[in-house]
PDB file of C-alpha atoms in Angstrom:
ATOM      1  CA  MET A 136      13.715  45.204  11.859  1.00 83.00           C
ATOM      2  CA  TYR A 137      11.433  43.926  14.629  1.00 85.00           C
ATOM      3  CA  ASP A 138       8.761  41.286  14.119  1.00 90.00           C
ATOM      4  CA  TYR A 139       5.854  43.705  14.623  1.00 90.00           C
ATOM      5  CA  GLU A 140       7.321  46.104  12.051  1.00 93.00           C
ATOM      6  CA  LEU A 141       7.604  43.410   9.401  1.00 95.00           C
ATOM      7  CA  LEU A 142       4.115  42.101  10.094  1.00 95.00           C
ATOM      8  CA  LEU A 143       2.651  45.613   9.958  1.00 95.00           C
ATOM      9  CA  HIS A 144       4.320  46.381   6.624  1.00 96.00           C
ATOM     10  CA  TYR A 145       3.196  43.003   5.295  1.00 95.00           C
ATOM     11  CA  LEU A 146      -0.432  43.668   6.306  1.00 95.00           C
ATOM     12  CA  GLU A 147      -0.185  47.036   4.545  1.00 95.00           C
ATOM     13  CA  GLY A 148       0.677  45.215   1.325  1.00 96.00           C
ATOM     14  CA  GLN A 149       4.479  45.307   1.263  1.00 97.00           C
ATOM     15  CA  ARG A 150       5.987  42.032   0.107  1.00 97.00           C
ATOM     16  CA  ASP A 151       9.626  42.803  -0.701  1.00 97.00           C
ATOM     17  CA  PHE A 152      11.988  42.661   2.292  1.00 97.00           C
ATOM     18  CA  SER A 153      15.111  41.737   0.359  1.00 97.00           C
ATOM     19  CA  GLY A 154      18.381  42.100   2.257  1.00 97.00           C
ATOM     20  CA  VAL A 155      16.700  43.095   5.532  1.00 96.00           C
ATOM     21  CA  ASP A 156      18.368  42.115   8.828  1.00 96.00           C
ATOM     22  CA  LEU A 157      15.891  39.840  10.611  1.00 96.00           C
ATOM     23  CA  SER A 158      18.378  37.869  12.709  1.00 96.00           C
ATOM     24  CA  ASN A 159      16.822  36.129  15.727  1.00 96.00           C
ATOM     25  CA  ILE A 160      13.354  37.423  14.780  1.00 96.00           C
ATOM     26  CA  SER A 161      10.325  35.454  15.986  1.00 96.00           C
ATOM     27  CA  LEU A 162       7.604  34.889  13.385  1.00 95.00           C
ATOM     28  CA  LEU A 163       6.099  31.773  14.888  1.00 96.00           C
ATOM     29  CA  GLY A 164       3.022  30.710  12.906  1.00 96.00           C
ATOM     30  CA  ALA A 165       2.983  33.947  10.856  1.00 96.00           C
ATOM     31  CA  ASN A 166       1.162  34.055   7.505  1.00 97.00           C
ATOM     32  CA  LEU A 167       3.761  35.386   5.049  1.00 97.00           C
ATOM     33  CA  ALA A 168       2.691  33.852   1.754  1.00 97.00           C
ATOM     34  CA  GLU A 169       4.580  35.111  -1.304  1.00 97.00           C
ATOM     35  CA  ILE A 170       6.891  37.284   0.797  1.00 97.00           C
ATOM     36  CA  THR A 171      10.294  38.162  -0.672  1.00 98.00           C
ATOM     37  CA  LEU A 172      13.202  37.712   1.720  1.00 98.00           C
ATOM     38  CA  ALA A 173      15.936  37.285  -0.859  1.00 98.00           C
ATOM     39  CA  SER A 174      19.417  37.712   0.655  1.00 98.00           C
ATOM     40  CA  ALA A 175      17.813  38.620   4.003  1.00 97.00           C
ATOM     41  CA  ASN A 176      19.631  37.805   7.245  1.00 98.00           C
ATOM     42  CA  LEU A 177      17.443  35.336   9.150  1.00 97.00           C
ATOM     43  CA  THR A 178      20.173  33.797  11.281  1.00 98.00           C
ATOM     44  CA  GLY A 179      18.622  32.154  14.329  1.00 97.00           C
ATOM     45  CA  ALA A 180      15.113  33.227  13.290  1.00 97.00           C
ATOM     46  CA  CYS A 181      12.049  31.368  14.546  1.00 97.00           C
ATOM     47  CA  LEU A 182       9.727  30.586  11.639  1.00 97.00           C
ATOM     48  CA  SER A 183       8.227  27.454  13.112  1.00 97.00           C
ATOM     49  CA  SER A 184       4.770  26.677  11.674  1.00 98.00           C
ATOM     50  CA  ALA A 185       4.963  29.825   9.513  1.00 97.00           C
ATOM     51  CA  TYR A 186       2.994  29.881   6.251  1.00 98.00           C
ATOM     52  CA  LEU A 187       5.556  30.697   3.552  1.00 98.00           C
ATOM     53  CA  ALA A 188       3.936  29.343   0.412  1.00 97.00           C
ATOM     54  CA  SER A 189       5.730  30.608  -2.742  1.00 97.00           C
ATOM     55  CA  ALA A 190       8.025  32.758  -0.589  1.00 98.00           C
ATOM     56  CA  ASN A 191      11.273  33.985  -2.138  1.00 98.00           C
ATOM     57  CA  LEU A 192      14.166  33.127   0.178  1.00 98.00           C
ATOM     58  CA  CYS A 193      16.815  32.968  -2.520  1.00 98.00           C
ATOM     59  CA  LYS A 194      20.318  33.374  -1.013  1.00 98.00           C
ATOM     60  CA  ALA A 195      18.808  34.095   2.409  1.00 98.00           C
ATOM     61  CA  ASN A 196      20.940  33.429   5.487  1.00 98.00           C
ATOM     62  CA  LEU A 197      18.946  30.957   7.580  1.00 98.00           C
ATOM     63  CA  LEU A 198      21.771  29.513   9.662  1.00 98.00           C
ATOM     64  CA  ARG A 199      20.467  27.869  12.849  1.00 98.00           C
ATOM     65  CA  SER A 200      16.931  29.025  12.040  1.00 98.00           C
ATOM     66  CA  ASN A 201      13.832  27.134  13.201  1.00 98.00           C
ATOM     67  CA  LEU A 202      11.550  26.221  10.289  1.00 98.00           C
ATOM     68  CA  SER A 203      10.010  23.139  11.865  1.00 98.00           C
ATOM     69  CA  GLN A 204       6.516  22.424  10.531  1.00 98.00           C
ATOM     70  CA  ALA A 205       6.718  25.502   8.299  1.00 98.00           C
ATOM     71  CA  PHE A 206       4.711  25.446   5.055  1.00 98.00           C
ATOM     72  CA  LEU A 207       7.173  26.180   2.246  1.00 97.00           C
ATOM     73  CA  ASN A 208       5.282  24.761  -0.709  1.00 96.00           C
ATOM     74  CA  ARG A 209       6.835  26.100  -3.950  1.00 97.00           C
ATOM     75  CA  ALA A 210       9.143  28.400  -1.957  1.00 98.00           C
ATOM     76  CA  ASN A 211      12.405  29.552  -3.554  1.00 98.00           C
ATOM     77  CA  LEU A 212      15.286  28.587  -1.271  1.00 98.00           C
ATOM     78  CA  SER A 213      17.912  28.377  -3.986  1.00 97.00           C
ATOM     79  CA  PHE A 214      21.446  28.953  -2.695  1.00 97.00           C
ATOM     80  CA  ALA A 215      20.077  29.660   0.794  1.00 98.00           C
ATOM     81  CA  LYS A 216      22.303  29.029   3.806  1.00 98.00           C
ATOM     82  CA  LEU A 217      20.419  26.521   5.957  1.00 98.00           C
ATOM     83  CA  SER A 218      23.246  24.799   7.817  1.00 97.00           C
ATOM     84  CA  HIS A 219      22.219  23.645  11.315  1.00 98.00           C
ATOM     85  CA  ALA A 220      18.622  24.751  10.555  1.00 98.00           C
ATOM     86  CA  ASN A 221      15.647  22.836  11.946  1.00 98.00           C
ATOM     87  CA  LEU A 222      13.281  21.836   9.131  1.00 97.00           C
ATOM     88  CA  ALA A 223      11.708  18.866  10.880  1.00 96.00           C
ATOM     89  CA  ALA A 224       8.256  18.039   9.498  1.00 95.00           C
ATOM     90  CA  ALA A 225       8.346  21.109   7.232  1.00 96.00           C
ATOM     91  CA  ASP A 226       6.477  20.987   3.910  1.00 95.00           C
ATOM     92  CA  LEU A 227       8.939  21.672   1.086  1.00 94.00           C
ATOM     93  CA  THR A 228       6.794  20.169  -1.652  1.00 92.00           C
ATOM     94  CA  LYS A 229       7.957  21.492  -5.042  1.00 92.00           C
ATOM     95  CA  ALA A 230      10.321  23.938  -3.325  1.00 95.00           C
ATOM     96  CA  ASN A 231      13.450  25.100  -5.123  1.00 95.00           C
ATOM     97  CA  LEU A 232      16.498  24.161  -3.045  1.00 95.00           C
ATOM     98  CA  LYS A 233      19.022  24.295  -5.853  1.00 93.00           C
ATOM     99  CA  GLY A 234      22.525  24.911  -4.500  1.00 93.00           C
ATOM    100  CA  ALA A 235      21.327  25.323  -0.910  1.00 96.00           C
ATOM    101  CA  SER A 236      23.641  24.427   1.971  1.00 97.00           C
ATOM    102  CA  LEU A 237      21.942  22.144   4.506  1.00 97.00           C
ATOM    103  CA  VAL A 238      24.984  20.857   6.352  1.00 97.00           C
ATOM    104  CA  ARG A 239      23.885  19.230   9.635  1.00 97.00           C
ATOM    105  CA  ALA A 240      20.322  20.464   9.083  1.00 98.00           C
ATOM    106  CA  ASN A 241      17.413  18.543  10.604  1.00 98.00           C
ATOM    107  CA  LEU A 242      15.038  17.376   7.868  1.00 97.00           C
ATOM    108  CA  SER A 243      13.492  14.428   9.679  1.00 95.00           C
ATOM    109  CA  ALA A 244       9.984  13.678   8.352  1.00 93.00           C
ATOM    110  CA  THR A 245      10.247  16.674   5.989  1.00 94.00           C
ATOM    111  CA  LYS A 246       8.133  16.587   2.810  1.00 92.00           C
ATOM    112  CA  LEU A 247      10.366  16.977  -0.253  1.00 91.00           C
ATOM    113  CA  SER A 248       8.129  15.623  -2.998  1.00 85.00           C
ATOM    114  CA  GLY A 249       8.923  17.319  -6.293  1.00 85.00           C
ATOM    115  CA  ALA A 250      11.568  19.579  -4.712  1.00 89.00           C
ATOM    116  CA  ASN A 251      14.568  20.708  -6.765  1.00 91.00           C
ATOM    117  CA  LEU A 252      17.612  19.364  -4.915  1.00 92.00           C
ATOM    118  CA  ALA A 253      20.235  19.902  -7.598  1.00 87.00           C
ATOM    119  CA  GLY A 254      23.631  20.713  -6.096  1.00 88.00           C
ATOM    120  CA  VAL A 255      22.330  20.638  -2.506  1.00 94.00           C
ATOM    121  CA  ASN A 256      24.851  19.995   0.270  1.00 96.00           C
ATOM    122  CA  LEU A 257      23.287  17.652   2.838  1.00 96.00           C
ATOM    123  CA  ARG A 258      26.480  16.507   4.536  1.00 96.00           C
ATOM    124  CA  GLU A 259      25.736  15.125   8.031  1.00 97.00           C
ATOM    125  CA  ALA A 260      22.091  16.177   7.669  1.00 97.00           C
ATOM    126  CA  ASN A 261      19.309  14.297   9.458  1.00 97.00           C
ATOM    127  CA  LEU A 262      16.999  12.861   6.785  1.00 96.00           C
ATOM    128  CA  GLN A 263      15.470  10.152   8.909  1.00 94.00           C
ATOM    129  CA  ALA A 264      12.198   8.819   7.449  1.00 92.00           C
ATOM    130  CA  VAL A 265      12.254  11.385   4.616  1.00 93.00           C
ATOM    131  CA  ASN A 266      10.365  10.475   1.444  1.00 89.00           C
ATOM    132  CA  LEU A 267      12.689  10.950  -1.558  1.00 90.00           C
ATOM    133  CA  CYS A 268      10.954   8.415  -3.774  1.00 88.00           C
ATOM    134  CA  GLY A 269      11.825   9.113  -7.413  1.00 87.00           C
ATOM    135  CA  ALA A 270      13.891  12.212  -6.552  1.00 88.00           C
ATOM    136  CA  ASP A 271      16.696  13.407  -8.818  1.00 88.00           C
ATOM    137  CA  LEU A 272      19.698  13.382  -6.468  1.00 91.00           C
ATOM    138  CA  ARG A 273      22.504  13.065  -8.990  1.00 90.00           C
ATOM    139  CA  GLY A 274      25.849  14.114  -7.538  1.00 90.00           C
ATOM    140  CA  ILE A 275      24.312  15.206  -4.233  1.00 93.00           C
ATOM    141  CA  ASN A 276      26.496  15.415  -1.113  1.00 95.00           C
ATOM    142  CA  LEU A 277      25.072  13.097   1.556  1.00 96.00           C
ATOM    143  CA  ARG A 278      28.296  12.181   3.328  1.00 96.00           C
ATOM    144  CA  SER A 279      27.621  10.937   6.861  1.00 96.00           C
ATOM    145  CA  ALA A 280      23.939  11.883   6.494  1.00 96.00           C
ATOM    146  CA  ASN A 281      21.304  10.011   8.490  1.00 97.00           C
ATOM    147  CA  LEU A 282      18.981   8.318   5.976  1.00 96.00           C
ATOM    148  CA  GLN A 283      17.658   5.718   8.376  1.00 94.00           C
ATOM    149  CA  GLY A 284      14.216   4.595   7.240  1.00 93.00           C
ATOM    150  CA  ALA A 285      14.219   7.045   4.313  1.00 94.00           C
ATOM    151  CA  ASN A 286      12.326   6.146   1.140  1.00 93.00           C
ATOM    152  CA  LEU A 287      14.872   6.257  -1.689  1.00 92.00           C
ATOM    153  CA  SER A 288      12.958   3.976  -4.025  1.00 91.00           C
ATOM    154  CA  TRP A 289      13.508   4.838  -7.697  1.00 91.00           C
ATOM    155  CA  ALA A 290      15.643   7.855  -6.722  1.00 91.00           C
ATOM    156  CA  ASN A 291      18.548   8.759  -8.989  1.00 92.00           C
ATOM    157  CA  LEU A 292      21.684   8.891  -6.834  1.00 94.00           C
ATOM    158  CA  SER A 293      24.149   8.563  -9.691  1.00 94.00           C
ATOM    159  CA  GLY A 294      27.496   9.981  -8.599  1.00 94.00           C
ATOM    160  CA  ALA A 295      26.126  10.871  -5.156  1.00 95.00           C
ATOM    161  CA  ARG A 296      28.522  11.064  -2.220  1.00 96.00           C
ATOM    162  CA  LEU A 297      27.188   8.714   0.448  1.00 96.00           C
ATOM    163  CA  SER A 298      30.349   7.625   2.238  1.00 94.00           C
ATOM    164  CA  GLY A 299      29.630   7.221   5.932  1.00 93.00           C
ATOM    165  CA  ALA A 300      25.872   7.679   5.460  1.00 95.00           C
ATOM    166  CA  VAL A 301      23.462   5.743   7.694  1.00 95.00           C
ATOM    167  CA  LEU A 302      21.147   3.680   5.468  1.00 94.00           C
ATOM    168  CA  GLN A 303      19.685   1.143   7.874  1.00 92.00           C
ATOM    169  CA  GLY A 304      16.039   0.479   7.043  1.00 92.00           C
ATOM    170  CA  ALA A 305      16.122   2.724   3.964  1.00 93.00           C
ATOM    171  CA  LEU A 306      13.930   1.658   1.036  1.00 93.00           C
ATOM    172  CA  LEU A 307      16.214   1.202  -1.973  1.00 93.00           C
ATOM    173  CA  THR A 308      13.966  -0.452  -4.549  1.00 91.00           C
ATOM    174  CA  GLY A 309      14.991   0.576  -8.058  1.00 91.00           C
ATOM    175  CA  VAL A 310      17.463   3.196  -6.818  1.00 93.00           C
ATOM    176  CA  LYS A 311      20.288   4.228  -9.174  1.00 94.00           C
ATOM    177  CA  LEU A 312      23.696   4.211  -7.471  1.00 96.00           C
ATOM    178  CA  ASN A 313      26.009   4.039 -10.451  1.00 96.00           C
ATOM    179  CA  GLU A 314      29.272   5.918  -9.865  1.00 97.00           C
ATOM    180  CA  ALA A 315      28.109   6.698  -6.308  1.00 96.00           C
ATOM    181  CA  TYR A 316      30.577   6.935  -3.421  1.00 97.00           C
ATOM    182  CA  LEU A 317      29.569   4.352  -0.821  1.00 96.00           C
ATOM    183  CA  ASN A 318      32.911   3.671   0.825  1.00 95.00           C
ATOM    184  CA  GLY A 319      32.509   2.198   4.302  1.00 93.00           C
ATOM    185  CA  VAL A 320      28.697   2.259   4.158  1.00 95.00           C
ATOM    186  CA  ASP A 321      26.812  -0.337   6.211  1.00 95.00           C
ATOM    187  CA  LEU A 322      24.327  -2.124   3.929  1.00 95.00           C
ATOM    188  CA  GLN A 323      24.163  -5.355   5.892  1.00 94.00           C
ATOM    189  CA  GLY A 324      21.077  -7.342   4.947  1.00 94.00           C
ATOM    190  CA  ALA A 325      19.900  -4.678   2.469  1.00 93.00           C
ATOM    191  CA  ASP A 326      17.684  -5.613  -0.469  1.00 93.00           C
ATOM    192  CA  LEU A 327      19.716  -4.450  -3.460  1.00 94.00           C
ATOM    193  CA  GLY A 328      18.369  -6.883  -6.020  1.00 93.00           C
ATOM    194  CA  GLY A 329      18.701  -5.542  -9.562  1.00 94.00           C
ATOM    195  CA  ILE A 330      20.285  -2.268  -8.351  1.00 94.00           C
ATOM    196  CA  ASP A 331      22.558  -0.316 -10.699  1.00 96.00           C
ATOM    197  CA  LEU A 332      25.928  -0.032  -8.926  1.00 97.00           C
ATOM    198  CA  HIS A 333      28.006   0.302 -12.065  1.00 97.00           C
ATOM    199  CA  GLU A 334      31.363   1.942 -11.203  1.00 97.00           C
ATOM    200  CA  ALA A 335      30.207   2.526  -7.609  1.00 97.00           C
ATOM    201  CA  LYS A 336      32.869   2.936  -4.923  1.00 97.00           C
ATOM    202  CA  LEU A 337      32.116   0.367  -2.210  1.00 96.00           C
ATOM    203  CA  ASN A 338      35.574  -0.065  -0.714  1.00 95.00           C
ATOM    204  CA  GLY A 339      35.327  -1.281   2.862  1.00 94.00           C
ATOM    205  CA  ALA A 340      31.518  -1.425   2.711  1.00 95.00           C
ATOM    206  CA  ASN A 341      29.557  -3.911   4.816  1.00 96.00           C
ATOM    207  CA  LEU A 342      27.382  -5.968   2.452  1.00 96.00           C
ATOM    208  CA  GLN A 343      27.035  -9.009   4.691  1.00 96.00           C
ATOM    209  CA  ALA A 344      23.892 -11.025   3.929  1.00 96.00           C
ATOM    210  CA  ALA A 345      22.761  -8.360   1.437  1.00 95.00           C
ATOM    211  CA  ASP A 346      20.729  -9.415  -1.592  1.00 96.00           C
ATOM    212  CA  LEU A 347      22.541  -8.321  -4.757  1.00 96.00           C
ATOM    213  CA  THR A 348      20.757 -10.727  -7.065  1.00 96.00           C
ATOM    214  CA  ALA A 349      21.057  -9.533 -10.678  1.00 96.00           C
ATOM    215  CA  ALA A 350      22.682  -6.286  -9.506  1.00 96.00           C
ATOM    216  CA  ASN A 351      24.947  -4.400 -11.899  1.00 97.00           C
ATOM    217  CA  LEU A 352      28.345  -4.266 -10.196  1.00 97.00           C
ATOM    218  CA  SER A 353      30.368  -3.895 -13.371  1.00 97.00           C
ATOM    219  CA  ALA A 354      33.572  -1.924 -12.780  1.00 97.00           C
ATOM    220  CA  ALA A 355      32.549  -1.470  -9.129  1.00 97.00           C
ATOM    221  CA  HIS A 356      35.260  -0.958  -6.499  1.00 97.00           C
ATOM    222  CA  LEU A 357      34.769  -3.440  -3.655  1.00 95.00           C
ATOM    223  CA  ARG A 358      38.244  -3.722  -2.177  1.00 93.00           C
ATOM    224  CA  SER A 359      38.253  -4.966   1.426  1.00 92.00           C
ATOM    225  CA  ALA A 360      34.439  -5.001   1.512  1.00 94.00           C
ATOM    226  CA  SER A 361      32.623  -7.685   3.487  1.00 94.00           C
ATOM    227  CA  LEU A 362      30.336  -9.904   1.405  1.00 94.00           C
ATOM    228  CA  THR A 363      29.930 -12.727   3.908  1.00 95.00           C
ATOM    229  CA  GLY A 364      26.735 -14.602   3.039  1.00 96.00           C
ATOM    230  CA  THR A 365      25.892 -12.076   0.313  1.00 96.00           C
ATOM    231  CA  ARG A 366      23.609 -13.268  -2.507  1.00 96.00           C
ATOM    232  CA  LEU A 367      25.141 -12.421  -5.886  1.00 96.00           C
ATOM    233  CA  ARG A 368      23.178 -14.731  -8.163  1.00 95.00           C
ATOM    234  CA  ALA A 369      23.249 -13.506 -11.776  1.00 96.00           C
ATOM    235  CA  ALA A 370      25.043 -10.309 -10.706  1.00 96.00           C
ATOM    236  CA  ASP A 371      27.234  -8.561 -13.269  1.00 97.00           C
ATOM    237  CA  LEU A 372      30.803  -8.450 -11.931  1.00 96.00           C
ATOM    238  CA  SER A 373      32.444  -7.441 -15.202  1.00 96.00           C
ATOM    239  CA  SER A 374      35.717  -5.590 -14.481  1.00 96.00           C
ATOM    240  CA  ALA A 375      34.817  -5.366 -10.765  1.00 96.00           C
ATOM    241  CA  ASP A 376      37.603  -5.087  -8.176  1.00 96.00           C
ATOM    242  CA  LEU A 377      37.024  -7.684  -5.428  1.00 94.00           C
ATOM    243  CA  ARG A 378      40.554  -7.868  -4.082  1.00 92.00           C
ATOM    244  CA  GLY A 379      40.747  -8.439  -0.343  1.00 91.00           C
ATOM    245  CA  VAL A 380      36.995  -9.056  -0.100  1.00 92.00           C
ATOM    246  CA  ASN A 381      35.582 -11.492   2.457  1.00 89.00           C
ATOM    247  CA  LEU A 382      33.412 -13.816   0.364  1.00 90.00           C
ATOM    248  CA  ARG A 383      32.739 -16.526   2.942  1.00 91.00           C
ATOM    249  CA  ASN A 384      29.402 -18.243   2.192  1.00 93.00           C
ATOM    250  CA  ALA A 385      28.644 -15.767  -0.607  1.00 94.00           C
ATOM    251  CA  ILE A 386      26.456 -17.147  -3.396  1.00 95.00           C
ATOM    252  CA  PHE A 387      27.707 -16.509  -6.948  1.00 93.00           C
ATOM    253  CA  GLU A 388      25.544 -18.877  -8.995  1.00 92.00           C
ATOM    254  CA  ARG A 389      25.379 -17.599 -12.622  1.00 93.00           C
ATOM    255  CA  ALA A 390      27.187 -14.344 -11.731  1.00 95.00           C
ATOM    256  CA  LEU A 391      29.073 -12.881 -14.689  1.00 96.00           C
ATOM    257  CA  TYR A 392      32.728 -11.908 -14.764  1.00 95.00           C
ATOM    258  CA  THR A 393      35.263 -10.805 -17.370  1.00 95.00           C
ATOM    259  CA  LEU A 394      38.984 -11.339 -17.644  1.00 94.00           C
ATOM    260  CA  GLU A 395      39.369  -7.881 -16.089  1.00 95.00           C
ATOM    261  CA  THR A 396      37.448  -8.872 -12.937  1.00 95.00           C
ATOM    262  CA  GLN A 397      39.811  -9.074  -9.956  1.00 95.00           C
ATOM    263  CA  PHE A 398      38.872 -11.743  -7.415  1.00 94.00           C
ATOM    264  CA  PRO A 399      40.526 -12.506  -4.076  1.00 91.00           C
ATOM    265  CA  ARG A 400      43.444 -14.900  -4.090  1.00 86.00           C
ATOM    266  CA  ASP A 401      42.471 -18.587  -4.279  1.00 85.00           C
ATOM    267  CA  PHE A 402      38.903 -17.761  -5.414  1.00 90.00           C
ATOM    268  CA  ASP A 403      37.617 -20.898  -7.181  1.00 90.00           C
ATOM    269  CA  LEU A 404      35.661 -19.726 -10.234  1.00 89.00           C
ATOM    270  CA  LEU A 405      34.437 -23.202 -11.133  1.00 87.00           C
ATOM    271  CA  ALA A 406      33.322 -24.141  -7.647  1.00 88.00           C
ATOM    272  CA  GLN A 407      31.481 -20.834  -7.200  1.00 89.00           C
ATOM    273  CA  GLY A 408      29.564 -21.205 -10.456  1.00 89.00           C
ATOM    274  CA  VAL A 409      30.516 -17.863 -11.969  1.00 91.00           C
ATOM    275  CA  CYS A 410      30.320 -17.507 -15.740  1.00 92.00           C
ATOM    276  CA  LEU A 411      32.523 -15.658 -18.176  1.00 92.00           C
ATOM    277  CA  ALA A 412      30.558 -12.799 -19.730  1.00 87.00           C
ATOM    278  CA  ASN A 413      29.288 -13.294 -23.290  1.00 76.00           C
ATOM    279  CA  THR A 414      29.201 -17.039 -22.650  1.00 48.00           C
ATOM    280  CA  SER A 415      25.877 -18.645 -23.423  1.00 45.00           C
ATOM    281  CA  VAL A 416      24.251 -19.493 -20.115  1.00 44.00           C
ATOM    282  CA  GLU A 417      20.951 -21.276 -19.700  1.00 44.00           C
ATOM    283  CA  VAL A 418      18.988 -19.523 -16.953  1.00 40.00           C
TER     284      VAL A 418
END
């Protein structure tokens, strides 16, 4: 179907274009509110600046499509194929992206407030400066994603896959990272005070000069991580694995450990001021 045909039918009142082949179509700036394009083929389509409020794009093929600055408020994009798509500065407020594939998609400066991101695949996606404050991102795939400068404050990233992700400058206040995969991640100088990292995988991570004051690192995996100059005051290290970790100049004052905690060889518990858990400590 050609662009003029779709627009004509839309103006005549037709809204359902499910399964239609619209590959490489150009609908730049078109007003298509509440249109149904479920399972439609929109590969390579240009929908930049299009008005698609409450549109139904469930299971649509949007590979390599251009949706930059598109208005997709409350749109249904569940299980849509959006890999390599350009969604820069698009408005996806309260959109349903459940199960969508956004591998290597560009979502820089995209609005995602209130969006449903359950089961979304954002591997290697560009999420630079995205606001995900308070978002439910449990178990999400963000491997090697660019989250530079993103607002992740109070987001729930429990069990999320973040290995290789770029997190420089990201806001992480109150974020939940328990059971998250953060192997090899660079968090040098990050403010992680009070963060929940229970059972997180941080093997080989760079935590140099990071602030982990009062952080929950119980049962965390930190093998071969770098904690040079890291602040770990009052952190919970119960059952944590710190074997092979570089702890030069790290501060452990009042940090808690258990008999199951595994420290590097020659680590001096007394000199470092760590305390056995369940021991009465005056703070």
